[in-house]
CSV table of C-alpha atoms in Angstrom, one decimal:
chain,number,residue,atom,x,y,z
A,136,UNK,CA,6.7,-153.7,-140.6
A,137,UNK,CA,8.6,-156.6,-142.0
A,138,UNK,CA,11.1,-155.9,-144.8
A,139,UNK,CA,12.4,-158.9,-146.7
A,140,UNK,CA,16.1,-159.6,-147.0
A,141,UNK,CA,16.0,-159.4,-150.8
A,142,UNK,CA,14.8,-155.8,-150.7
A,143,UNK,CA,17.4,-154.9,-148.1
A,144,UNK,CA,20.1,-156.5,-150.3
A,145,UNK,CA,18.8,-154.8,-153.4
A,146,UNK,CA,19.0,-151.4,-151.7
A,147,UNK,CA,22.5,-152.0,-150.4
A,148,UNK,CA,23.7,-153.0,-153.9
A,149,UNK,CA,22.2,-149.8,-155.2
A,150,UNK,CA,23.9,-147.8,-152.4
A,151,UNK,CA,27.3,-149.3,-153.1
A,152,UNK,CA,27.0,-148.7,-156.8
A,153,UNK,CA,25.6,-145.2,-156.7
A,154,UNK,CA,26.8,-143.4,-153.6
A,155,UNK,CA,30.5,-142.6,-152.9
A,156,UNK,CA,32.0,-142.6,-149.4
A,157,UNK,CA,35.1,-140.9,-148.2
A,158,UNK,CA,36.4,-144.2,-146.8
A,159,UNK,CA,36.6,-147.4,-148.9
A,160,UNK,CA,36.1,-149.4,-145.7
A,161,UNK,CA,32.5,-148.2,-145.7
A,162,UNK,CA,32.0,-150.1,-149.0
A,163,UNK,CA,33.7,-153.1,-147.6
A,164,UNK,CA,31.3,-153.2,-144.6
A,165,UNK,CA,28.3,-152.7,-146.8
A,166,UNK,CA,29.5,-155.5,-149.2
A,167,UNK,CA,30.0,-157.7,-146.2
A,168,UNK,CA,26.3,-157.1,-145.2
A,169,UNK,CA,25.2,-157.8,-148.8
A,170,UNK,CA,26.9,-161.1,-148.8
A,171,UNK,CA,25.6,-162.3,-145.4
A,172,UNK,CA,21.9,-162.8,-145.4
A,173,UNK,CA,21.9,-164.1,-141.8
A,174,UNK,CA,23.1,-160.7,-140.7
A,175,UNK,CA,20.7,-158.9,-143.1
A,176,UNK,CA,17.8,-160.7,-141.3
A,177,UNK,CA,18.6,-158.6,-138.2
A,178,UNK,CA,19.3,-155.3,-140.1
A,179,UNK,CA,16.7,-152.5,-139.9
A,180,UNK,CA,17.0,-149.3,-141.9
A,181,UNK,CA,15.9,-146.4,-139.7
A,182,UNK,CA,16.4,-142.7,-139.0
A,183,UNK,CA,18.3,-141.4,-136.0
A,184,UNK,CA,20.6,-144.5,-135.6
A,185,UNK,CA,22.4,-142.6,-132.8
A,186,UNK,CA,19.3,-143.2,-130.6
A,187,UNK,CA,19.3,-147.0,-131.1
A,188,UNK,CA,21.0,-149.4,-128.7
A,189,UNK,CA,23.1,-150.7,-131.7
A,190,UNK,CA,23.0,-148.2,-134.5
A,191,UNK,CA,25.2,-147.7,-137.6
A,192,UNK,CA,25.2,-144.5,-139.5
A,193,UNK,CA,26.8,-144.3,-143.0
A,194,UNK,CA,27.2,-140.9,-144.6
A,195,UNK,CA,27.9,-140.1,-148.3
A,196,UNK,CA,31.1,-138.3,-149.2
A,197,UNK,CA,29.4,-135.0,-150.2
A,198,UNK,CA,27.9,-134.5,-146.8
A,199,UNK,CA,30.0,-133.0,-144.0
A,200,UNK,CA,29.9,-135.8,-141.4
A,201,UNK,CA,31.8,-138.9,-140.3
A,202,UNK,CA,31.6,-141.5,-143.1
A,203,UNK,CA,30.7,-144.3,-140.7
A,204,UNK,CA,29.7,-144.3,-137.0
A,205,UNK,CA,28.6,-147.1,-134.7
A,206,UNK,CA,26.5,-146.3,-131.7
A,207,UNK,CA,26.4,-148.9,-128.9
A,208,UNK,CA,24.3,-148.0,-125.9
A,209,UNK,CA,25.1,-144.3,-126.1
A,210,UNK,CA,28.8,-144.7,-127.0
A,211,UNK,CA,30.1,-143.7,-130.4
A,212,UNK,CA,32.8,-145.6,-132.5
A,213,UNK,CA,34.4,-144.4,-135.7
A,214,UNK,CA,37.1,-147.0,-136.2
A,215,UNK,CA,36.1,-149.2,-139.2
A,216,UNK,CA,38.0,-152.3,-137.9
A,217,UNK,CA,36.2,-152.1,-134.6
A,218,UNK,CA,32.8,-151.5,-136.4
A,219,UNK,CA,33.4,-154.5,-138.7
A,220,UNK,CA,34.3,-156.8,-135.8
A,221,UNK,CA,31.3,-155.7,-133.8
A,222,UNK,CA,29.0,-156.5,-136.7
A,223,UNK,CA,30.7,-159.8,-137.4
A,224,UNK,CA,30.8,-161.0,-133.8
A,225,UNK,CA,27.3,-160.0,-132.9
A,226,UNK,CA,25.5,-160.9,-136.1
A,227,UNK,CA,22.5,-162.3,-134.2
A,228,UNK,CA,21.7,-158.9,-132.6
A,229,UNK,CA,19.5,-156.3,-134.3
A,230,UNK,CA,21.5,-153.7,-136.2
A,231,UNK,CA,19.8,-150.4,-137.0
A,232,UNK,CA,21.3,-148.6,-140.0
A,233,UNK,CA,20.8,-145.0,-141.0
A,234,UNK,CA,21.9,-144.0,-144.5
A,235,UNK,CA,22.6,-140.3,-145.1
A,236,UNK,CA,22.9,-139.3,-148.8
A,237,UNK,CA,21.5,-136.5,-151.0
A,238,UNK,CA,18.0,-137.3,-152.3
A,239,UNK,CA,17.4,-140.1,-149.8
A,240,UNK,CA,13.8,-138.9,-149.3
A,241,UNK,CA,13.2,-139.0,-153.1
A,242,UNK,CA,14.7,-142.5,-153.4
A,243,UNK,CA,11.7,-145.0,-153.5
A,244,UNK,CA,14.0,-148.0,-152.9
A,245,UNK,CA,15.3,-146.5,-149.7
A,246,UNK,CA,11.9,-145.4,-148.5
A,247,UNK,CA,10.4,-148.8,-149.2
A,248,UNK,CA,12.8,-150.4,-146.7
A,249,UNK,CA,12.8,-147.6,-144.1
A,250,UNK,CA,11.3,-148.7,-140.8
A,251,UNK,CA,10.2,-146.8,-137.7
A,252,UNK,CA,13.0,-146.5,-135.1
A,253,UNK,CA,11.8,-148.3,-132.0
A,254,UNK,CA,14.1,-146.0,-129.9
A,255,UNK,CA,12.9,-142.7,-131.4
A,256,UNK,CA,9.5,-143.1,-133.0
A,257,UNK,CA,8.6,-140.3,-135.4
A,258,UNK,CA,5.1,-139.6,-133.9
A,259,UNK,CA,6.7,-139.1,-130.4
A,260,UNK,CA,8.6,-136.1,-131.9
A,261,UNK,CA,5.6,-134.1,-133.1
A,262,UNK,CA,5.2,-130.9,-131.2
A,263,UNK,CA,2.1,-129.9,-129.3
A,264,UNK,CA,1.6,-126.9,-131.6
A,265,UNK,CA,1.5,-129.2,-134.7
A,266,UNK,CA,-0.9,-131.6,-133.0
A,267,UNK,CA,-3.2,-128.6,-132.0
A,268,UNK,CA,-3.2,-127.2,-135.5
A,269,UNK,CA,-4.0,-130.6,-137.0
A,270,UNK,CA,-6.9,-131.0,-134.5
A,271,UNK,CA,-8.1,-127.5,-135.3
A,272,UNK,CA,-8.0,-128.3,-139.0
A,273,UNK,CA,-10.1,-131.5,-138.6
A,274,UNK,CA,-12.6,-129.7,-136.3
A,275,UNK,CA,-13.0,-127.0,-138.9
A,276,UNK,CA,-13.4,-129.6,-141.7
A,277,UNK,CA,-16.0,-131.5,-139.7
A,278,UNK,CA,-18.0,-128.4,-139.0
A,279,UNK,CA,-17.9,-127.4,-142.7
A,280,UNK,CA,-19.1,-130.9,-143.7
A,281,UNK,CA,-22.1,-130.6,-141.3
A,282,UNK,CA,-22.9,-127.1,-142.7
A,283,UNK,CA,-22.8,-128.4,-146.3
A,284,UNK,CA,-25.0,-131.4,-145.3
A,285,UNK,CA,-27.5,-129.0,-143.6
A,286,UNK,CA,-27.7,-126.8,-146.7
A,287,UNK,CA,-28.4,-129.8,-148.9
A,288,UNK,CA,-31.1,-131.0,-146.5
A,289,UNK,CA,-32.6,-127.5,-146.4
A,290,UNK,CA,-32.8,-127.5,-150.2
A,291,UNK,CA,-34.6,-130.8,-150.1
A,292,UNK,CA,-37.0,-129.6,-147.5
A,293,UNK,CA,-37.8,-126.6,-149.7
A,294,UNK,CA,-38.3,-128.8,-152.7
A,295,UNK,CA,-40.7,-131.0,-150.7
A,296,UNK,CA,-42.5,-128.0,-149.3
A,297,UNK,CA,-41.7,-129.4,-145.8
A,298,UNK,CA,-42.0,-126.2,-143.7
A,299,UNK,CA,-41.3,-127.9,-140.4
A,300,UNK,CA,-38.1,-129.6,-141.6
A,301,UNK,CA,-37.0,-126.3,-143.1
A,302,UNK,CA,-37.4,-124.5,-139.8
A,303,UNK,CA,-35.6,-127.2,-137.8
A,304,UNK,CA,-32.7,-127.4,-140.3
A,305,UNK,CA,-32.2,-123.6,-140.5
A,306,UNK,CA,-32.3,-123.4,-136.7
A,307,UNK,CA,-29.6,-126.1,-136.5
A,308,UNK,CA,-27.6,-124.3,-139.2
A,309,UNK,CA,-27.8,-121.0,-137.3
A,310,UNK,CA,-26.6,-122.7,-134.1
A,311,UNK,CA,-23.6,-124.2,-135.9
A,312,UNK,CA,-22.6,-120.9,-137.4
């Protein structure tokens, strides 16, 4: 999925204006991104930034976590100067940002720019039990649709006085049940 720079910028402006962070340096870094479209071209908003090769996680003040964390190939950095210089010096590399704030899943602007994390795809995290229950549901729905179709075909056979079709359809219906 391609997200254009204008949408990323618009979201970051909203984030800076509406979410408070416990360190002002977080706002400085976000404003730096807003003002540098060349960097924004390589920014991707994802979940689970800690799984990315180069991930940045920013967390709102009201949540109990580090305000900003940079993840580089499994190592974690919390120093804002170090984070800023990493972003500035390696601006051509992809940067995967996770934004943690209350109501993020109700924020249409955030959801519109959210991309699938190439290092932790959501569909690779679905348990076998969930997959089995989904498959069971679809199998049940498919069977019910066949039954409903057979009932309507049986009704038509009765209306047409077609005894042979009636017997075949009721036989098939009994096998399905």
